[in-house]
PDB file of C-alpha atoms in Angstrom:
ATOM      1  CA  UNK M   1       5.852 -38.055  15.142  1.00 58.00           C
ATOM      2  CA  UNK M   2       9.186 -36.458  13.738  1.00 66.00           C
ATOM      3  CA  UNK M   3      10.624 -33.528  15.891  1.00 70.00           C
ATOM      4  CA  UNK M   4      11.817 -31.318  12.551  1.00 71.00           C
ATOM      5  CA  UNK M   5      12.154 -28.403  14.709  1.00 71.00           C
ATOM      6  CA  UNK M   6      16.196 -26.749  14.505  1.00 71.00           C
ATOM      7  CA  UNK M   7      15.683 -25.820  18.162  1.00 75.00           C
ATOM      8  CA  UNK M   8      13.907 -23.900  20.964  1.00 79.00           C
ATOM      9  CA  UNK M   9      11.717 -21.230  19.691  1.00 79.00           C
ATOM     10  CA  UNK M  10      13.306 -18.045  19.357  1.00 80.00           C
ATOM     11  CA  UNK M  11      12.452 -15.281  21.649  1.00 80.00           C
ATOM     12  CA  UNK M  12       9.989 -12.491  19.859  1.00 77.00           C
ATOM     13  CA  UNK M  13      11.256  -8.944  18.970  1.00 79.00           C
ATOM     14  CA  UNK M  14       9.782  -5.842  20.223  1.00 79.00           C
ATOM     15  CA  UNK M  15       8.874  -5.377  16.400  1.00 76.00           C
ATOM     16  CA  UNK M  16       7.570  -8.816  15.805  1.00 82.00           C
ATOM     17  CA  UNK M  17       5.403  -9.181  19.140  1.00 84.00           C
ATOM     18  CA  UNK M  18       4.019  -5.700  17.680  1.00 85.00           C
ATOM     19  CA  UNK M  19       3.586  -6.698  14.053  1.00 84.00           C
ATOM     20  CA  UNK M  20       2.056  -9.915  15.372  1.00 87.00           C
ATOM     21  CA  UNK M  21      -0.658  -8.217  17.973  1.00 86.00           C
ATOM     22  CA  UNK M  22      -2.106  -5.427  15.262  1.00 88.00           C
ATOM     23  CA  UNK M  23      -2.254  -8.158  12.475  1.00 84.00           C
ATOM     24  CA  UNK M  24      -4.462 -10.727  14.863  1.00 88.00           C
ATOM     25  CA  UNK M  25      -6.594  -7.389  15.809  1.00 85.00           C
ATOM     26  CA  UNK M  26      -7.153  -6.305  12.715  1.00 87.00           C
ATOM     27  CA  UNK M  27      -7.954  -9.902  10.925  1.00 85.00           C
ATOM     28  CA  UNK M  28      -9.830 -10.794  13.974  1.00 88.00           C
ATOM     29  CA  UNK M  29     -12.186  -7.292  15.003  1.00 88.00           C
ATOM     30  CA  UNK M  30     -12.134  -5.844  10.774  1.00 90.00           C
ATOM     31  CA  UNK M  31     -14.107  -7.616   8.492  1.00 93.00           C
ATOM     32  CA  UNK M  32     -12.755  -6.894   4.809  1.00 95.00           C
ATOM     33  CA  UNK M  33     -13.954  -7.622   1.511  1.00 96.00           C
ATOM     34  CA  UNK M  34     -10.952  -7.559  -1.460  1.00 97.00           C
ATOM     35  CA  UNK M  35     -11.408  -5.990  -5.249  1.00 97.00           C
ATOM     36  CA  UNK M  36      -9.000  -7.100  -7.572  1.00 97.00           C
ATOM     37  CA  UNK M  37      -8.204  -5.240 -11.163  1.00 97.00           C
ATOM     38  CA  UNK M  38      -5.975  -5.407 -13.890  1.00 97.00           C
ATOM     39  CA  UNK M  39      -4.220  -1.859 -14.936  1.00 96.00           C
ATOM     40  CA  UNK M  40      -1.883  -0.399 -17.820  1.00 96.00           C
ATOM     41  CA  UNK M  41       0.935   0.327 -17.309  1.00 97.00           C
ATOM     42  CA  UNK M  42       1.774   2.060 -20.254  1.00 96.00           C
ATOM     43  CA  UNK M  43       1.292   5.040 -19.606  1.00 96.00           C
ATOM     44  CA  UNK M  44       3.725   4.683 -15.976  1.00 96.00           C
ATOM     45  CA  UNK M  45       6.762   3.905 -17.758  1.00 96.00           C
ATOM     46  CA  UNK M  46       6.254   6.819 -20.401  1.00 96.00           C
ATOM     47  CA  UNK M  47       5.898   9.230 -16.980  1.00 95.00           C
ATOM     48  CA  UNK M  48       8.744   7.708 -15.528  1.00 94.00           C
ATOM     49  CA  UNK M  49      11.204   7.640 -19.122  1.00 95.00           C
ATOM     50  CA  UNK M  50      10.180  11.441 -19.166  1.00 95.00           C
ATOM     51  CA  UNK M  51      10.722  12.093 -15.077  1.00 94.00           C
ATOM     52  CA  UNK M  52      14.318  10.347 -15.868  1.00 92.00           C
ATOM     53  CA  UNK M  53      15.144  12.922 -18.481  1.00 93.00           C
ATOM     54  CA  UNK M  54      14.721  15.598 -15.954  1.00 90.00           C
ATOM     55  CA  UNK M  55      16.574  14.345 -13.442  1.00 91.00           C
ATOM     56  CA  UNK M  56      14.304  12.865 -11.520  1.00 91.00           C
ATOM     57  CA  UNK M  57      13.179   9.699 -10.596  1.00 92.00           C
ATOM     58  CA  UNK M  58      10.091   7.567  -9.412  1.00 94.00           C
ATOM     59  CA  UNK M  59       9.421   3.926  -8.505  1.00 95.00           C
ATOM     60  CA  UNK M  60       5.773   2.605  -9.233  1.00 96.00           C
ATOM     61  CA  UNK M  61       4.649   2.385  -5.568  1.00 96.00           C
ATOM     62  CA  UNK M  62       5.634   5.921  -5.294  1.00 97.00           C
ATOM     63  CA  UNK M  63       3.137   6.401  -8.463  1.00 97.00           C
ATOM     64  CA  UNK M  64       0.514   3.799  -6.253  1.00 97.00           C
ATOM     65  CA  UNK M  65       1.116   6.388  -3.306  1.00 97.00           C
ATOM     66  CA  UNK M  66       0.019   9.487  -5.320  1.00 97.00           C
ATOM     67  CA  UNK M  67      -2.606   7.623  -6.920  1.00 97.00           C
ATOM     68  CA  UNK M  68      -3.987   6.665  -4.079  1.00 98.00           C
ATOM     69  CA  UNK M  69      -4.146  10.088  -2.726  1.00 97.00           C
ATOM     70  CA  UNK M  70      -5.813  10.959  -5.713  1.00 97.00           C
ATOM     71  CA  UNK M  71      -8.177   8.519  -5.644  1.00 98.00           C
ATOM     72  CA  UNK M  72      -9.201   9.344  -2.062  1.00 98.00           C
ATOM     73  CA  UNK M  73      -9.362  13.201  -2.570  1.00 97.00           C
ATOM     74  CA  UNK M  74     -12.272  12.126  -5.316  1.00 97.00           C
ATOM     75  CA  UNK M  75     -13.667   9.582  -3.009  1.00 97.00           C
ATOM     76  CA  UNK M  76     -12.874  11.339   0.660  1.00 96.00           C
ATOM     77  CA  UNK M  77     -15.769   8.717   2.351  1.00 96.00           C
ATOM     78  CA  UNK M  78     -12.815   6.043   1.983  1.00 96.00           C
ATOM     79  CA  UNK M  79     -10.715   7.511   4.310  1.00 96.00           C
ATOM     80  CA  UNK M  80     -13.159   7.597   7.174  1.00 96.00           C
ATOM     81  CA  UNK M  81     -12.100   5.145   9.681  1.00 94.00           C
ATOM     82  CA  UNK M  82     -15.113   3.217  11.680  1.00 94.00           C
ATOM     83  CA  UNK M  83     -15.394   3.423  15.431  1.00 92.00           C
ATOM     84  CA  UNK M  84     -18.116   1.969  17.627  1.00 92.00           C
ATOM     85  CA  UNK M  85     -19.500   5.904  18.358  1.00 95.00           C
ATOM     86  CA  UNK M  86     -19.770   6.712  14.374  1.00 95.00           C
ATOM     87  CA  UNK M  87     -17.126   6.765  11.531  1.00 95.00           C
ATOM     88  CA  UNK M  88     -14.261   9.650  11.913  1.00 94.00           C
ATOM     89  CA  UNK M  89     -13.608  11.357   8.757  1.00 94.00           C
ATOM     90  CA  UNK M  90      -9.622  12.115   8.182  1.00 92.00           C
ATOM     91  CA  UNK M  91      -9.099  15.682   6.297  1.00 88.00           C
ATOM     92  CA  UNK M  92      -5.905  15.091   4.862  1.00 94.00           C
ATOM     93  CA  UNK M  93      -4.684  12.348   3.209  1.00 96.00           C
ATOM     94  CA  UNK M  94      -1.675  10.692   4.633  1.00 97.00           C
ATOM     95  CA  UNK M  95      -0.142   7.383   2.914  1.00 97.00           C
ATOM     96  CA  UNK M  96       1.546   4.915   4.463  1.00 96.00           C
ATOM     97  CA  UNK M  97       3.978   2.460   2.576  1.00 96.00           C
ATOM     98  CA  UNK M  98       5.129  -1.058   3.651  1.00 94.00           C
ATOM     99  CA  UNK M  99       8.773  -1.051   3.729  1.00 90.00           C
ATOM    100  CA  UNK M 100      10.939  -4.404   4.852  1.00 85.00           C
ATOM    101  CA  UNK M 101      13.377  -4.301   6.959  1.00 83.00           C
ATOM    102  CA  UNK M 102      16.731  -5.896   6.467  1.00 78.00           C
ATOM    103  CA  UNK M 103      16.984  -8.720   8.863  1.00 75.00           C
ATOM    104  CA  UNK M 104      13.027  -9.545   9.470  1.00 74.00           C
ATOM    105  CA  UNK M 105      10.542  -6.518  10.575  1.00 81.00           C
ATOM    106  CA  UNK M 106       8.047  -4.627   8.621  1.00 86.00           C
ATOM    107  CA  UNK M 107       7.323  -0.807   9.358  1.00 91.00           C
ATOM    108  CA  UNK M 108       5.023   1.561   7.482  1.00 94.00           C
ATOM    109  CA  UNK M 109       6.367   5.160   6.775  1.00 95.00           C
ATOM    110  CA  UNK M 110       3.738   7.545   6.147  1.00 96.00           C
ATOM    111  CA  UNK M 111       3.725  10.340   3.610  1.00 97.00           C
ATOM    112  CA  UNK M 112       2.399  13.302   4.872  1.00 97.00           C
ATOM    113  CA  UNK M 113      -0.691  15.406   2.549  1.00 97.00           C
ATOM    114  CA  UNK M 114       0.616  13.052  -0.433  1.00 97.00           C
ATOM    115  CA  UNK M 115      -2.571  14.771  -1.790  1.00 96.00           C
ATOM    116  CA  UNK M 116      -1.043  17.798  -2.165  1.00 97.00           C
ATOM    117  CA  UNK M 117       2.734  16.515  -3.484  1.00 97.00           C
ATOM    118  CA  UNK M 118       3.635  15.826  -6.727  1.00 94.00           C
ATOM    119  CA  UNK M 119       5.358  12.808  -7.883  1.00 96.00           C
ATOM    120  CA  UNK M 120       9.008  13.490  -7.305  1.00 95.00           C
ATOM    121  CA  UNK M 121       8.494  15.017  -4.092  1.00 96.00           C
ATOM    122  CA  UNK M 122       6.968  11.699  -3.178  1.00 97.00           C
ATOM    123  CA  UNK M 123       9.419  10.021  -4.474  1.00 96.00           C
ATOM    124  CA  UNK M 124      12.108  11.776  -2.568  1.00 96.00           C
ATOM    125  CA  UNK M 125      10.250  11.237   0.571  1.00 96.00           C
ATOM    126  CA  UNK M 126       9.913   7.350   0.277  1.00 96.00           C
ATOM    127  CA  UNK M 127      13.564   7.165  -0.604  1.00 95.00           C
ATOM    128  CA  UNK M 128      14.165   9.206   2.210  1.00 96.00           C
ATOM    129  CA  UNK M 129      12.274   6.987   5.093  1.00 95.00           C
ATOM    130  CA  UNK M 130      13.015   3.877   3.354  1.00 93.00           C
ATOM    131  CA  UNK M 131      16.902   5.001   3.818  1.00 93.00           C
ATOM    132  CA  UNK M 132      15.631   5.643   8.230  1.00 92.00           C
ATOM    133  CA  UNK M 133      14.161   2.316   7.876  1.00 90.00           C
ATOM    134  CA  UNK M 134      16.789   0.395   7.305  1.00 89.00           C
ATOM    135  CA  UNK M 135      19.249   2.562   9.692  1.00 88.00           C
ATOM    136  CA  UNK M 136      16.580   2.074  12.483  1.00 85.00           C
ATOM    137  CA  UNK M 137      16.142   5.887  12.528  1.00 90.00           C
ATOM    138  CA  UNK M 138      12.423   5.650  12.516  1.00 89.00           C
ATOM    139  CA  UNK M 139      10.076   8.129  14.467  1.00 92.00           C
ATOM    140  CA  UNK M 140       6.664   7.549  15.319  1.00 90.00           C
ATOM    141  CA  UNK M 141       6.046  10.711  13.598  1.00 94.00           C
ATOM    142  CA  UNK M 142       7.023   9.234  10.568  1.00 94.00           C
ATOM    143  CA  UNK M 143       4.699   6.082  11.073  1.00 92.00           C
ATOM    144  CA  UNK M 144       1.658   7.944  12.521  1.00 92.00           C
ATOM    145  CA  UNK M 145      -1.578   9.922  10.637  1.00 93.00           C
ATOM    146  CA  UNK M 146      -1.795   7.425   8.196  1.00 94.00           C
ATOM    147  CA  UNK M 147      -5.146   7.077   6.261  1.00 95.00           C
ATOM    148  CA  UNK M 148      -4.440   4.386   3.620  1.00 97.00           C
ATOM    149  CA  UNK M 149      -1.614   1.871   2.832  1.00 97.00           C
ATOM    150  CA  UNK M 150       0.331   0.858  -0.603  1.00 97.00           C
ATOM    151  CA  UNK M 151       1.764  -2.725  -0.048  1.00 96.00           C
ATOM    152  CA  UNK M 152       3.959  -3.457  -3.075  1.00 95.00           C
ATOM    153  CA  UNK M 153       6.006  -6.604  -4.020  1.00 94.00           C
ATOM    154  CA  UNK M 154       6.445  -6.084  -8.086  1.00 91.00           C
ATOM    155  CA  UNK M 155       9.965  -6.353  -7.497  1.00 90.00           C
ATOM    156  CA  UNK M 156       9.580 -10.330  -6.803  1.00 91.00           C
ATOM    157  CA  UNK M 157       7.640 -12.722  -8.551  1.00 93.00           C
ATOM    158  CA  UNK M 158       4.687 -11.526  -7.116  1.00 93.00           C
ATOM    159  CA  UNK M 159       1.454 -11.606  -9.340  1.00 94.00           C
ATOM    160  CA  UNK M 160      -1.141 -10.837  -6.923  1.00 94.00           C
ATOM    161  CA  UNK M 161      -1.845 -10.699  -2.852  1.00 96.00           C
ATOM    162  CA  UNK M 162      -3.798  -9.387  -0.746  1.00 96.00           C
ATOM    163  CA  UNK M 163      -2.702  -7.239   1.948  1.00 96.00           C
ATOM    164  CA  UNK M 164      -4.256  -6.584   5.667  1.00 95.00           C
ATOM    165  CA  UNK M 165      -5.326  -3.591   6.508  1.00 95.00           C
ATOM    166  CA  UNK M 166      -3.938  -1.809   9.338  1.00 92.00           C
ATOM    167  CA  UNK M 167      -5.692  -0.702  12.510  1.00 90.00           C
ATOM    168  CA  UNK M 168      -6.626   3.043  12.536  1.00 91.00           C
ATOM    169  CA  UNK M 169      -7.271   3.212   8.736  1.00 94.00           C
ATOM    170  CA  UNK M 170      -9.836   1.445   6.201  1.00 94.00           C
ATOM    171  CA  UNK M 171      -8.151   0.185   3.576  1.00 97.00           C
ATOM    172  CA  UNK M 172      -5.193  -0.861   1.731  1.00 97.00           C
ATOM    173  CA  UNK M 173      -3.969  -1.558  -1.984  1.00 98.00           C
ATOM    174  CA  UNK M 174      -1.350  -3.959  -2.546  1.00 97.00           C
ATOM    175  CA  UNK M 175       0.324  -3.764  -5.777  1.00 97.00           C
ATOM    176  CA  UNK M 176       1.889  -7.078  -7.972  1.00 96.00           C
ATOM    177  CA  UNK M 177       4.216  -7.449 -10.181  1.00 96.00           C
ATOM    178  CA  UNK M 178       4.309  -5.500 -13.991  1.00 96.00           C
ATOM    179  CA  UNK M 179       4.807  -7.790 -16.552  1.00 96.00           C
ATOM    180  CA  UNK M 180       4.175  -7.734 -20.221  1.00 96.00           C
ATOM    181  CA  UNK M 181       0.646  -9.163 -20.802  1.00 96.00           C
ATOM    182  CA  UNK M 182      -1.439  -9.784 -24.500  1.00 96.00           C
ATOM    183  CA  UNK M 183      -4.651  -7.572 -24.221  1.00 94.00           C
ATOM    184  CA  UNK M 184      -6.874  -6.378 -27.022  1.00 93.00           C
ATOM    185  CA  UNK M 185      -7.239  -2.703 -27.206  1.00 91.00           C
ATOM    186  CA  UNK M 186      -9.396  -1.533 -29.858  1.00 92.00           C
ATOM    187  CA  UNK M 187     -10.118  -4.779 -31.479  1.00 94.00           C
ATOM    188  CA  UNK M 188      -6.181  -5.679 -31.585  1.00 95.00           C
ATOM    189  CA  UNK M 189      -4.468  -8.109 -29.108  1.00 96.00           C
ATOM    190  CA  UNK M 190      -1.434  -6.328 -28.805  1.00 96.00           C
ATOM    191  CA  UNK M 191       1.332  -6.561 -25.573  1.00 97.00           C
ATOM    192  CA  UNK M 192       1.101  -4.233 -22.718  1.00 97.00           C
ATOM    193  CA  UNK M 193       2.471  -4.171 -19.446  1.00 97.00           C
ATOM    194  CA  UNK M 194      -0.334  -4.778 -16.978  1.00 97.00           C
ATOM    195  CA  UNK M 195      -0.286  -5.178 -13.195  1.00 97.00           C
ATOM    196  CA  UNK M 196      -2.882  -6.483 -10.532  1.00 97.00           C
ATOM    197  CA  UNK M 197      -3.886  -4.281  -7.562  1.00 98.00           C
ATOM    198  CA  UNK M 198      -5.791  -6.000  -5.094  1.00 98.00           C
ATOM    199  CA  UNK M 199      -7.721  -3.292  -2.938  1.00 98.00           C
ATOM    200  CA  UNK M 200      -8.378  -4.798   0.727  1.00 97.00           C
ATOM    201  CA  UNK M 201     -11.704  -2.481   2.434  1.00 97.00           C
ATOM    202  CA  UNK M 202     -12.915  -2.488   6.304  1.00 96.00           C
ATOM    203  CA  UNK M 203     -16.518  -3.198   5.216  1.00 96.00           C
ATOM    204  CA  UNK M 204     -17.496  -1.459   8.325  1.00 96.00           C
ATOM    205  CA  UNK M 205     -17.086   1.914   6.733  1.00 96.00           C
ATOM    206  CA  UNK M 206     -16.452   1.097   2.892  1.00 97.00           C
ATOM    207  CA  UNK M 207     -19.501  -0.605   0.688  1.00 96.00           C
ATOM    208  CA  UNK M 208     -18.788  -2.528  -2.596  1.00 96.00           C
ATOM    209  CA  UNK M 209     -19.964   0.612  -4.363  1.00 97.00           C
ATOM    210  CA  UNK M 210     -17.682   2.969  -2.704  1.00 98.00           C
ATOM    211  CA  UNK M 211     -14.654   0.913  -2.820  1.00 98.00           C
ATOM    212  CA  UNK M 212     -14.916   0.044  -6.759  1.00 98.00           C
ATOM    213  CA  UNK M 213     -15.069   3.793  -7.362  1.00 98.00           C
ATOM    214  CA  UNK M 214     -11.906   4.025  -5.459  1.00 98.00           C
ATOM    215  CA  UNK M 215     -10.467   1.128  -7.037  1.00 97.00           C
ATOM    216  CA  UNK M 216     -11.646   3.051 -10.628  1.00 97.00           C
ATOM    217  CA  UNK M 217     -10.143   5.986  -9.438  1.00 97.00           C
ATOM    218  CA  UNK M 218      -6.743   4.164  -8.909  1.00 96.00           C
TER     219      UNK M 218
END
């Protein structure tokens, strides 16, 4: 057998012995089931042309953040989180976003009542903790309370993925890459820009049913 390895192994990071013992839990104790749909984005980069104009500005998993809070406020039953004594409902609807870290690491700020936060002021808090992330300036307050989690790779050449879902909440949407796409909308096939979102449910506490509404919602 060839020995390919560059060396020893290297010794495992306070982040990565952490990343590595909630993934195994939750892939090992959560059993999932994964929607996948197809969505318009049309209608994104009008809102985000016009936010521009103003001064303001928005990336699309900030708009899969506030979506997702908006989905959730129409379908709260998503949020609840299962335990062995009964499922715990969650009143207000924090959202947690995967955010890389520049050398290896992956941390998960949460937004705080996105629910109740319009767009920019999303926008201006992801900026803000994706600016701690990478400094290292972190709290657990900003990583704890969250309810649901936006993984999104559309900057790479990313079409689709599914995404785990992280101990403590019930689901997770992970979000592809836009690109432009031949679709027939009112008998025409004309180009739009369409993305995937792959929608990743504890089936403990989420049924098909409930989860597709959600997913609708989204």
């Amino acid at each position: 057998e060839i020995d390919n390895r560059a060396g020893p192994p290297e010794p495992l990071g306070v982040m990565r012995r952490t990343i590595a013992r909630r993934m195994a839990m939750s892939k090992r104790h959560i059993p999932c089931f994964y929607l996948t749909a197809v969505a318009d984005m049309t209608g994104c980069y009008a809102h985000r042309a016009a936010m521009k104009k103003n001064g303001a500005k928005a990336t699309f998993n900030d708009m899969a953040v506030k979506a997702s809070a908006m989905a959730l406020v129409k379908n709260p039953k998503a949020a609840d989180v299962y335990t062995p004594e009964g499922l715990v409902p969650r009143t207000r609807l924090h959202i947690g976003f995967a955010a890389a870290l520049p050398d290896d690491g992956l941390v998960v700020p949460v937004i705080k009542d996105a629910n109740e936060k319009d767009l920019a002021v999303i926008a201006a808090e992801t900026r803000d903790l994706a600016a701690k992330a990478k400094r290292g300036d972190l709290t657990p307050e900003d990583c704890s309370g969250g309810v649901f989690s936006v993984s999104y790779l559309g900057s790479y050449e990313v079409d689709n993925f599914v995404a785990i879902v992280n101990p403590g909440e019930a689901a997770i949407l992970a979000v592809g890459k836009t690109q432009d796409t031949p679709v027939v909308v009112d008998g025409e096939v004309v180009v739009r820009p369409m993305v995937k979102l792959t929608l990743s449910c504890d089936h403990r506490s989420i049924d098909g049913a409930l989860a597709a509404r959600l997913m609708d919602e989204i």
